[in-house]
Amino acid sequence: MSTYVASYVFARTDLLAHITTTLQNDERFVAAWLTGSFGRGEQDVYSDLDIRVIVADDYSEAFCAQPWPDGARTTDERLALFSLFGIPSVIYDAHGNAPEGGTFTYVLYENGLNVDWILVPQSKAQRASDTLLLFDTVGVSMEPAYTIEPEEIRAKAASEQVNFFWTMTPIAVKYMLREQPVAFHDFLELLHNVLREAERLVAGEPEHYHGGAYATLCTTLEERVNAIRQLCERMLALMPQVAHMGGYVAPSPMSIMTIWLAMADNSALQARYAANREAVLARIVETLQADERIVATWLSGSYSRHEQDRLSDLDLRIVVADEYANALCEVPWETASPTTIPERLEFIRQFGEPGIIFDTKSMWPEGGSFTLALYYETGLHLDWVLLPQANAQRPAESMVLFDMVNVPLEPAPEPESLEQRITTASDMTGFFWMIAASSLLCLYPPRYDPVQFHLLLDWLHNALHDVQHAVDGTAKPYHSGAYAQLAPTRREQIAAYRDLCNRMLALMPEVERMGGYVPLSPMQPVALRLRMLEETEM
């Protein structure tokens, strides 16, 4: 064990003892335990501390207040508590990670130690079995044991996962064909997680924590194609079990994936895909213009930005006359469905036989529907959004195909106020350093996880862009795929990481000049973690 790693472990042990003794002797706190790797008994020398602190109800209003859902700040009461154990360099509230009524605060101390603090009111506290108790003065009850959900519920959930897998796979292949390896690995990891969730539901097992990525880094086109094929084969093997449970699975989804995978390194097949898409688009315009139910149609997505390429899908926005809206736009399910209503199915079948469907309510406007369809014969990917005329507004960034009723334009968004820009710049700066400290754990030899590192590296890119646009007062433009580039070796990964940190350090004075707040010396604990990484490679 290197000198720095040994001192890190000693400091973490000392900090945990200090926290335990302090909280146990404070009447405001009635119990505490460790979750995460320590709770599961899987900790290693690099593990952080995940501490759940139970607050006596008389004090919970002060300690568990949530004046914001997330941000690079915390309340004065929580800050005073966290500061008892060192100087916080980076703080980030993310209460979505806490149980009901509780709060979550990430704290990175100047000495490089990280504590995830979860504070929960006593009245809402329950302790899971995979925890390490530090103290308990009131006898907090244990969480109920896991019970297997009824097969009918699991079958429905598994059907949704299976269908989602097949709708996302062509998108992963699309990024592969566009030579965007980081975006490809992002979707590859998504496919792994969706497949494993479907397998868990079929087996009737509880959720199991998995640290890091399931996917492995693929540096060649052949490796990427094989990775997709292997996942598809595993899903195909699972589907009969889902069907046996009473779930729904699409017939022959692999025929569509075969079309997409055949386009790998084959420009002629990519050109054929594009030609089929343009032919279908022309037919859609001609057909819908003659359909009395449809009053306007436009394209959003890459076409609206004039960024379409040979692999682009069609993002269609169809405005339905109000007298037909109930029949065509109805969505009788709350979660996504692998089928659609008969009226909508008949509508989208005019342009080919859809082999895979993902149907849900549109995000906007109210009363609209969203149907992703992948077609058997061509492999075409079409997103159908059907909008009731009464609620329809057209974004300024759109490509009008026809409009018989002069659909009104969406109001232009109000520019962010200086106060909003300051909050965004400040919060995203803190978010950057939280992810920066965490992402280094992916590079330590026992945990080396280049896929997870690249996904977090792209988060850092996005946070940096958010801060820059908030400082400049400009809208962040749409960006397809990932900002991060693939760094195949650990040396290149560290270099890419250092570059992003240096760019953020250079930007932070501008955040302060506009009136924002930035973390105190964030590079100090990060540099310590980098030093620990360097020592492990000596």
Coordinates of C-alpha atoms in Angstrom, one line a residue:
M1 CA 0.0 0.0 0.0
S2 CA 1.4 3.4 -1.0
T3 CA 2.2 6.1 1.6
Y4 CA -0.7 8.3 0.6
V5 CA -3.2 5.5 0.4
A6 CA -2.2 4.3 3.8
S7 CA -2.6 7.9 5.2
Y8 CA -6.0 8.2 3.4
V9 CA -7.3 5.0 5.1
F10 CA -6.0 6.1 8.5
A11 CA -7.7 9.5 8.0
R12 CA -11.0 7.9 7.0
T13 CA -10.9 5.6 10.0
D14 CA -10.2 8.5 12.3
L15 CA -13.0 10.6 10.7
L16 CA -15.6 7.8 11.1
A17 CA -14.7 7.4 14.7
H18 CA -14.9 11.2 15.2
I19 CA -18.3 11.3 13.5
T20 CA -19.7 8.4 15.5
T21 CA -18.6 9.7 18.9
T22 CA -19.8 13.3 18.1
L23 CA -23.2 12.3 16.9
Q24 CA -23.7 9.7 19.7
N25 CA -23.2 12.4 22.3
D26 CA -25.5 14.9 20.6
E27 CA -29.2 14.7 21.7
R28 CA -30.3 15.9 18.2
F29 CA -29.3 12.6 16.7
V30 CA -30.7 9.3 17.8
A31 CA -29.0 6.8 15.4
A32 CA -26.6 6.5 12.5
W33 CA -25.3 3.7 10.2
L34 CA -23.2 3.3 7.1
T35 CA -24.8 2.4 3.8
G36 CA -23.0 1.9 0.5
S37 CA -19.9 -0.3 0.2
F38 CA -19.3 -0.3 4.0
G39 CA -22.9 -1.3 4.6
R40 CA -22.6 -4.2 2.1
G41 CA -19.2 -5.2 3.5
E42 CA -17.6 -4.5 0.1
Q43 CA -15.5 -1.5 1.1
D44 CA -11.9 -1.1 -0.1
V45 CA -9.1 1.3 0.6
Y46 CA -10.6 3.9 -1.7
S47 CA -14.2 3.7 -0.5
D48 CA -16.0 6.9 0.6
L49 CA -18.3 7.1 3.6
D50 CA -22.1 6.9 3.1
I51 CA -23.7 7.9 6.4
R52 CA -27.4 7.9 7.3
V53 CA -28.1 10.0 10.3
I54 CA -31.4 9.8 12.1
V55 CA -32.5 13.2 13.5
A56 CA -34.8 13.4 16.5
D57 CA -38.1 14.7 15.4
D58 CA -37.8 17.9 17.5
Y59 CA -34.8 18.9 15.4
S60 CA -35.8 17.4 12.0
E61 CA -37.5 20.5 10.6
A62 CA -34.2 22.4 10.9
F63 CA -31.9 19.7 9.7
C64 CA -34.1 18.1 7.0
A65 CA -35.3 21.3 5.4
Q66 CA -35.3 21.3 1.5
P67 CA -35.3 25.0 0.3
W68 CA -34.1 23.7 -3.1
P69 CA -34.1 20.2 -4.6
D70 CA -30.5 20.3 -5.5
G71 CA -27.6 22.7 -5.8
A72 CA -24.0 23.4 -4.8
R73 CA -25.0 24.7 -1.4
T74 CA -26.8 23.5 1.8
T75 CA -28.6 25.1 4.8
D76 CA -26.7 26.8 7.6
E77 CA -27.8 24.1 10.0
R78 CA -26.4 21.3 7.9
L79 CA -23.3 23.2 7.0
A80 CA -22.5 23.7 10.7
L81 CA -22.9 20.0 11.3
F82 CA -20.7 19.0 8.4
S83 CA -18.0 21.5 9.4
L84 CA -17.5 19.8 12.7
F85 CA -15.5 17.2 10.9
G86 CA -13.3 19.2 8.6
I87 CA -13.3 22.1 6.1
P88 CA -15.8 21.3 3.3
S89 CA -14.3 22.1 0.0
V90 CA -17.2 21.0 -2.2
I91 CA -20.8 20.7 -1.1
Y92 CA -23.8 19.6 -3.2
D93 CA -27.4 19.0 -2.1
A94 CA -29.1 16.3 -4.1
H95 CA -32.2 15.4 -2.1
G96 CA -33.6 13.1 -4.8
N97 CA -31.0 10.6 -3.5
A98 CA -32.6 10.6 0.0
P99 CA -35.6 8.7 1.3
E100 CA -38.9 10.4 1.8
G101 CA -38.6 13.4 4.1
G102 CA -34.8 13.1 4.2
T103 CA -31.9 15.1 2.7
F104 CA -28.8 14.2 0.8
T105 CA -25.6 16.3 0.8
Y106 CA -22.3 15.4 -0.8
V107 CA -19.4 16.8 1.1
L108 CA -15.8 16.7 -0.1
Y109 CA -13.4 17.8 2.6
E110 CA -10.1 19.6 2.0
N111 CA -8.2 16.5 3.0
G112 CA -9.7 14.5 0.1
L113 CA -12.2 12.5 2.2
N114 CA -15.8 12.4 0.9
V115 CA -18.9 11.8 3.0
D116 CA -22.4 11.4 1.6
W117 CA -24.6 12.6 4.4
I118 CA -28.2 11.5 4.4
L119 CA -30.3 13.0 7.2
V120 CA -33.7 11.4 7.9
P121 CA -36.4 12.4 10.5
Q122 CA -36.8 9.8 13.2
S123 CA -40.5 9.4 12.4
K124 CA -39.7 8.3 8.9
A125 CA -36.6 6.2 9.6
Q126 CA -36.2 2.5 8.8
R127 CA -32.9 0.6 8.6
A128 CA -32.1 -1.8 5.7
S129 CA -30.4 -5.1 6.4
D130 CA -27.3 -4.2 4.2
T131 CA -26.1 -1.5 6.6
L132 CA -23.4 -1.2 9.3
L133 CA -24.8 0.2 12.5
L134 CA -22.8 2.9 14.3
F135 CA -25.2 3.6 17.1
D136 CA -28.9 3.5 17.9
T137 CA -30.4 4.9 21.0
V138 CA -34.1 4.5 20.1
G139 CA -34.3 1.1 18.3
V140 CA -35.0 2.2 14.8
S141 CA -37.2 -0.5 13.1
M142 CA -35.8 -2.6 10.2
E143 CA -37.2 -2.3 6.7
P144 CA -39.6 -5.1 5.8
A145 CA -38.0 -8.1 4.1
Y146 CA -38.2 -8.1 0.3
T147 CA -41.3 -9.8 -1.1
I148 CA -41.5 -11.1 -4.6
E149 CA -44.0 -9.1 -6.7
P150 CA -46.9 -11.0 -8.2
E151 CA -46.0 -12.6 -11.6
E152 CA -48.6 -10.5 -13.4
I153 CA -46.9 -7.2 -12.3
R154 CA -43.5 -8.5 -13.0
A155 CA -44.6 -9.7 -16.5
K156 CA -45.8 -6.2 -17.4
A157 CA -42.7 -4.5 -16.1
A158 CA -40.5 -7.1 -17.9
S159 CA -42.4 -6.5 -21.1
E160 CA -41.7 -2.8 -20.8
Q161 CA -38.0 -3.4 -20.3
V162 CA -37.8 -5.8 -23.3
N163 CA -39.5 -3.3 -25.6
F164 CA -37.4 -0.4 -24.3
F165 CA -34.3 -2.5 -25.1
W166 CA -35.2 -3.0 -28.7
T167 CA -36.1 0.7 -29.2
M168 CA -32.8 1.8 -27.8
T169 CA -30.6 -0.7 -29.6
P170 CA -30.8 1.1 -33.0
I171 CA -29.8 4.3 -31.3
A172 CA -26.7 2.7 -29.9
V173 CA -25.9 1.3 -33.3
K174 CA -26.5 4.8 -34.8
Y175 CA -23.9 6.4 -32.6
M176 CA -21.5 3.5 -33.5
L177 CA -22.0 4.2 -37.2
R178 CA -21.5 7.9 -36.6
E179 CA -18.1 7.1 -34.9
Q180 CA -19.2 8.7 -31.6
P181 CA -17.7 6.1 -29.2
V182 CA -18.5 7.8 -25.9
A183 CA -22.2 8.2 -26.9
F184 CA -22.2 4.6 -28.1
H185 CA -20.9 3.3 -24.8
D186 CA -23.5 5.4 -22.9
F187 CA -26.2 3.6 -24.8
L188 CA -24.4 0.2 -24.5
E189 CA -24.4 0.6 -20.7
L190 CA -28.1 1.5 -20.8
L191 CA -28.8 -1.7 -22.8
H192 CA -26.9 -3.7 -20.2
N193 CA -28.9 -2.2 -17.4
V194 CA -32.3 -2.7 -19.2
L195 CA -31.4 -6.3 -19.9
R196 CA -30.4 -7.0 -16.3
E197 CA -33.5 -5.4 -15.0
A198 CA -35.6 -7.6 -17.3
E199 CA -33.7 -10.7 -16.1
R200 CA -34.2 -9.7 -12.5
L201 CA -38.0 -9.3 -13.0
V202 CA -38.2 -12.7 -14.7
A203 CA -36.3 -14.4 -11.9
G204 CA -38.3 -12.5 -9.2
E205 CA -35.1 -11.4 -7.4
P206 CA -34.6 -8.2 -5.4
E207 CA -32.5 -5.4 -6.9
H208 CA -28.8 -5.8 -6.3
Y209 CA -26.4 -2.9 -6.2
H210 CA -23.7 -2.9 -8.9
G211 CA -20.8 -0.4 -8.7
G212 CA -19.5 0.9 -12.0
A213 CA -20.4 -0.1 -15.5
Y214 CA -21.5 -3.5 -16.9
A215 CA -20.2 -2.7 -20.4
T216 CA -16.5 -3.1 -21.3
L217 CA -14.6 -0.6 -23.4
C218 CA -14.8 -1.4 -27.1
T219 CA -12.1 0.3 -29.2
T220 CA -12.8 -1.2 -32.6
L221 CA -15.8 -1.4 -34.8
E222 CA -15.7 -5.2 -34.7
E223 CA -15.8 -5.2 -30.8
R224 CA -18.7 -2.8 -30.8
V225 CA -20.8 -4.9 -33.3
N226 CA -20.0 -8.0 -31.3
A227 CA -21.0 -6.3 -28.0
I228 CA -24.4 -5.3 -29.5
R229 CA -24.9 -8.8 -31.0
Q230 CA -24.2 -10.5 -27.6
L231 CA -26.7 -8.3 -25.8
C232 CA -29.3 -9.0 -28.5
E233 CA -28.8 -12.7 -28.2
R234 CA -29.2 -12.6 -24.4
M235 CA -32.4 -10.6 -24.8
L236 CA -33.7 -13.0 -27.4
A237 CA -33.1 -15.9 -25.1
L238 CA -35.0 -14.1 -22.3
M239 CA -38.1 -13.2 -24.3
P240 CA -39.8 -16.7 -24.3
Q241 CA -39.6 -16.6 -20.5
V242 CA -41.3 -13.1 -20.5
A243 CA -44.0 -14.4 -22.9
H244 CA -44.5 -17.5 -20.7
M245 CA -45.2 -15.3 -17.7
G246 CA -47.9 -13.6 -19.7
G247 CA -45.9 -10.6 -20.9
Y248 CA -45.8 -9.1 -24.4
V249 CA -42.8 -9.4 -26.7
A250 CA -42.4 -8.0 -30.2
P251 CA -42.2 -10.7 -32.9
S252 CA -38.9 -10.9 -34.7
P253 CA -37.2 -7.7 -33.4
M254 CA -33.8 -9.0 -34.5
S255 CA -34.8 -8.6 -38.1
I256 CA -34.8 -4.8 -37.6
M257 CA -31.5 -5.0 -35.7
T258 CA -30.0 -7.0 -38.6
I259 CA -30.7 -4.1 -40.9
W260 CA -29.0 -1.7 -38.6
L261 CA -25.9 -3.9 -37.9
A262 CA -25.5 -4.6 -41.6
M263 CA -24.9 -0.9 -42.2
A264 CA -21.7 -1.1 -40.1
D265 CA -18.9 0.0 -42.5
N266 CA -21.3 -0.3 -45.4
S267 CA -21.9 3.1 -47.0
A268 CA -24.2 1.7 -49.7
L269 CA -26.6 0.3 -47.1
Q270 CA -26.5 3.6 -45.3
A271 CA -27.3 5.4 -48.5
R272 CA -30.2 3.0 -49.1
Y273 CA -31.6 3.7 -45.6
A274 CA -31.5 7.4 -46.3
A275 CA -33.2 7.0 -49.7
N276 CA -36.0 4.9 -48.0
R277 CA -36.4 7.6 -45.4
E278 CA -36.8 10.3 -48.0
A279 CA -39.3 8.3 -50.0
V280 CA -41.4 7.6 -46.9
L281 CA -41.3 11.2 -45.9
A282 CA -42.6 12.3 -49.3
R283 CA -45.4 9.7 -49.0
I284 CA -46.2 10.9 -45.5
V285 CA -46.6 14.5 -46.7
E286 CA -48.8 13.4 -49.7
T287 CA -51.0 11.1 -47.5
L288 CA -51.5 13.4 -44.6
Q289 CA -52.3 16.4 -46.7
A290 CA -55.2 14.4 -48.2
D291 CA -56.4 13.2 -44.7
E292 CA -59.1 15.4 -43.4
R293 CA -58.1 14.5 -39.8
I294 CA -54.7 16.1 -40.1
V295 CA -54.4 19.9 -40.4
A296 CA -50.6 20.5 -40.1
T297 CA -47.3 18.6 -40.0
W298 CA -43.7 19.6 -39.3
L299 CA -40.4 18.0 -38.5
S300 CA -38.4 18.6 -35.4
G301 CA -35.0 17.1 -34.4
S302 CA -32.1 17.0 -36.8
Y303 CA -34.2 18.2 -39.8
S304 CA -35.3 21.3 -38.0
R305 CA -31.7 22.1 -37.3
H306 CA -30.6 21.2 -40.8
E307 CA -28.2 18.7 -39.3
Q308 CA -29.7 15.5 -40.7
D309 CA -27.4 12.8 -42.1
R310 CA -27.9 9.4 -43.7
L311 CA -28.8 7.8 -40.4
S312 CA -31.2 10.4 -39.0
D313 CA -34.7 9.4 -38.0
L314 CA -37.9 11.4 -38.6
D315 CA -39.3 13.4 -35.7
L316 CA -42.8 14.0 -36.9
R317 CA -45.3 16.4 -35.3
I318 CA -48.8 15.8 -36.5
V319 CA -51.6 18.2 -35.6
V320 CA -55.0 16.5 -35.4
A321 CA -58.2 18.3 -36.0
D322 CA -60.1 18.6 -32.7
E323 CA -63.0 16.4 -33.8
Y324 CA -60.6 13.5 -34.3
A325 CA -58.2 14.2 -31.5
N326 CA -59.8 11.9 -28.9
A327 CA -59.6 8.9 -31.3
L328 CA -56.0 9.4 -32.5
C329 CA -54.3 11.1 -29.5
E330 CA -55.7 9.0 -26.7
V331 CA -53.1 7.4 -24.4
P332 CA -55.0 5.0 -22.0
W333 CA -51.8 4.0 -20.1
E334 CA -49.7 5.9 -17.6
T335 CA -46.4 4.1 -18.4
A336 CA -44.9 3.3 -21.8
S337 CA -46.6 0.5 -23.7
P338 CA -45.1 -1.9 -26.3
T339 CA -48.4 -1.6 -28.3
T340 CA -50.6 1.3 -29.2
I341 CA -54.3 1.9 -29.6
P342 CA -55.9 0.5 -32.8
E343 CA -56.6 3.9 -34.4
R344 CA -53.0 5.0 -34.0
L345 CA -51.7 1.7 -35.2
E346 CA -53.8 1.9 -38.3
F347 CA -52.5 5.4 -38.9
I348 CA -48.8 4.6 -38.7
R349 CA -49.3 1.4 -40.6
Q350 CA -50.0 3.4 -43.7
F351 CA -46.2 3.7 -44.2
G352 CA -45.0 0.2 -43.4
E353 CA -45.4 -2.6 -40.9
P354 CA -44.1 -1.4 -37.5
G355 CA -42.2 -4.2 -35.8
I356 CA -41.3 -2.4 -32.6
I357 CA -43.5 0.2 -30.9
F358 CA -42.9 2.4 -27.9
D359 CA -46.1 4.3 -27.0
T360 CA -46.6 6.9 -24.3
K361 CA -48.0 10.3 -23.5
S362 CA -46.2 13.2 -25.2
M363 CA -44.2 15.4 -22.9
W364 CA -45.9 18.4 -24.4
P365 CA -48.7 19.4 -25.0
E366 CA -51.3 18.0 -22.7
G367 CA -53.5 15.5 -24.6
G368 CA -50.8 14.5 -27.1
S369 CA -49.3 11.1 -27.8
F370 CA -45.7 9.9 -28.6
T371 CA -45.2 6.7 -30.6
L372 CA -41.7 5.5 -31.6
A373 CA -42.0 3.0 -34.4
L374 CA -39.3 0.9 -36.0
Y375 CA -40.4 -0.6 -39.3
Y376 CA -39.7 -4.2 -40.4
E377 CA -38.9 -3.8 -44.1
T378 CA -36.6 -0.8 -44.0
G379 CA -35.5 -0.6 -40.3
L380 CA -36.7 3.1 -40.4
H381 CA -37.1 4.9 -37.1
L382 CA -40.0 7.3 -37.0
D383 CA -41.1 9.3 -33.9
W384 CA -44.8 10.1 -34.3
V385 CA -46.1 12.9 -32.0
L386 CA -49.8 13.5 -32.5
L387 CA -51.1 16.8 -31.1
P388 CA -54.7 18.0 -30.6
Q389 CA -55.2 21.2 -32.6
A390 CA -56.5 23.0 -29.6
N391 CA -53.2 22.6 -27.8
A392 CA -50.8 22.8 -30.7
Q393 CA -48.0 25.4 -30.9
R394 CA -45.1 25.1 -33.3
P395 CA -41.5 25.7 -32.2
A396 CA -39.6 28.3 -34.2
E397 CA -37.0 25.7 -34.8
S398 CA -39.0 23.3 -37.0
M399 CA -39.4 22.4 -40.7
V400 CA -43.0 22.9 -41.8
L401 CA -44.2 20.2 -44.2
F402 CA -47.7 21.7 -44.5
D403 CA -50.0 23.8 -42.4
M404 CA -53.7 24.4 -43.3
V405 CA -54.7 26.2 -40.1
N406 CA -51.8 28.5 -39.3
V407 CA -50.7 26.8 -36.1
P408 CA -49.4 29.5 -33.7
L409 CA -45.8 29.7 -32.9
E410 CA -44.5 28.8 -29.4
P411 CA -43.7 32.0 -27.5
A412 CA -40.0 32.6 -27.5
P413 CA -38.5 31.6 -24.2
E414 CA -37.7 34.4 -21.8
P415 CA -34.0 35.0 -21.5
E416 CA -32.6 33.9 -18.1
S417 CA -32.3 36.6 -15.5
L418 CA -29.0 37.4 -14.0
E419 CA -30.1 35.8 -10.8
Q420 CA -31.0 32.6 -12.7
R421 CA -27.7 32.6 -14.5
I422 CA -25.8 33.1 -11.3
T423 CA -27.6 30.1 -9.7
T424 CA -26.9 27.9 -12.7
A425 CA -23.3 28.9 -13.0
S426 CA -22.7 28.3 -9.2
D427 CA -24.6 25.0 -9.0
M428 CA -23.0 23.5 -12.1
T429 CA -19.6 24.5 -10.9
G430 CA -20.2 22.6 -7.7
F431 CA -21.7 19.7 -9.6
F432 CA -18.5 19.6 -11.8
W433 CA -16.2 19.2 -8.8
M434 CA -18.4 16.6 -7.2
I435 CA -18.3 14.5 -10.3
A436 CA -14.6 15.3 -10.8
A437 CA -13.7 13.8 -7.4
S438 CA -15.9 10.8 -7.9
S439 CA -14.8 10.0 -11.4
L440 CA -11.2 9.5 -10.3
L441 CA -12.2 6.4 -8.4
C442 CA -12.8 4.7 -11.8
L443 CA -9.1 5.0 -12.6
Y444 CA -7.7 3.3 -9.5
P445 CA -6.2 -0.1 -10.5
P446 CA -8.5 -2.4 -8.4
R447 CA -11.6 -0.5 -9.7
Y448 CA -10.4 0.4 -13.2
D449 CA -13.6 1.1 -15.2
P450 CA -12.9 3.0 -18.4
V451 CA -16.5 2.9 -19.5
Q452 CA -17.9 4.5 -16.3
F453 CA -15.0 7.0 -16.4
H454 CA -15.9 8.2 -19.9
L455 CA -19.6 8.5 -19.0
L456 CA -18.6 10.7 -16.1
L457 CA -16.1 12.6 -18.2
D458 CA -19.0 13.6 -20.5
W459 CA -20.9 14.8 -17.5
L460 CA -17.9 17.1 -16.7
H461 CA -18.0 18.4 -20.3
N462 CA -21.7 19.1 -20.0
A463 CA -21.3 20.9 -16.7
L464 CA -18.5 23.0 -18.1
H465 CA -20.6 24.0 -21.1
D466 CA -23.5 24.9 -18.7
V467 CA -21.3 27.2 -16.7
Q468 CA -19.8 28.8 -19.8
H469 CA -23.2 29.6 -21.3
A470 CA -24.5 30.9 -18.0
V471 CA -21.6 33.2 -17.7
D472 CA -22.0 34.4 -21.3
G473 CA -25.7 34.7 -21.0
T474 CA -26.3 32.6 -24.1
A475 CA -28.6 29.6 -24.6
K476 CA -26.9 26.2 -24.7
P477 CA -27.4 24.8 -28.2
Y478 CA -28.6 21.3 -28.8
H479 CA -25.7 18.8 -29.0
S480 CA -26.2 15.3 -30.3
G481 CA -24.1 12.6 -28.7
A482 CA -21.2 13.2 -26.3
Y483 CA -18.8 16.1 -25.9
A484 CA -16.1 13.7 -24.5
Q485 CA -13.7 12.0 -26.9
L486 CA -12.5 8.4 -26.3
A487 CA -9.3 8.2 -24.4
P488 CA -8.1 4.6 -24.8
T489 CA -5.3 4.5 -22.2
R490 CA -5.1 5.5 -18.6
R491 CA -2.5 8.2 -19.4
E492 CA -4.8 9.7 -22.0
Q493 CA -7.7 9.5 -19.6
I494 CA -5.8 11.4 -16.9
A495 CA -4.7 14.0 -19.4
A496 CA -8.3 14.6 -20.6
Y497 CA -9.4 14.8 -16.9
R498 CA -6.7 17.4 -16.0
D499 CA -7.6 19.5 -19.1
L500 CA -11.2 19.7 -18.0
C501 CA -10.2 20.6 -14.4
N502 CA -7.9 23.4 -15.7
R503 CA -10.6 24.7 -17.9
M504 CA -13.1 24.9 -15.0
L505 CA -10.5 26.6 -12.7
A506 CA -10.0 29.2 -15.4
L507 CA -13.7 29.8 -15.6
M508 CA -14.4 30.1 -11.9
P509 CA -13.2 33.7 -11.5
E510 CA -15.8 34.7 -14.1
V511 CA -18.5 33.0 -12.0
E512 CA -17.4 35.0 -9.0
R513 CA -17.2 38.3 -11.0
M514 CA -20.9 37.8 -12.0
G515 CA -21.8 37.4 -8.3
G516 CA -21.8 33.6 -8.1
Y517 CA -20.3 31.3 -5.5
V518 CA -17.7 28.6 -6.2
P519 CA -16.2 25.8 -4.1
L520 CA -13.4 26.6 -1.7
S521 CA -10.1 25.3 -3.2
P522 CA -11.7 22.3 -5.1
M523 CA -8.5 21.4 -6.8
Q524 CA -6.8 20.7 -3.4
P525 CA -8.7 17.5 -2.6
V526 CA -8.8 16.5 -6.3
A527 CA -5.0 16.9 -6.4
L528 CA -4.7 14.7 -3.4
R529 CA -6.8 12.0 -5.1
L530 CA -4.7 12.4 -8.3
R531 CA -1.5 11.9 -6.2
M532 CA -3.0 8.7 -4.7
L533 CA -3.7 7.5 -8.3
E534 CA -0.1 8.3 -9.3
E535 CA 1.3 6.4 -6.3
T536 CA -0.7 3.3 -7.2
E537 CA 1.0 3.2 -10.6
M538 CA 4.5 3.5 -9.3

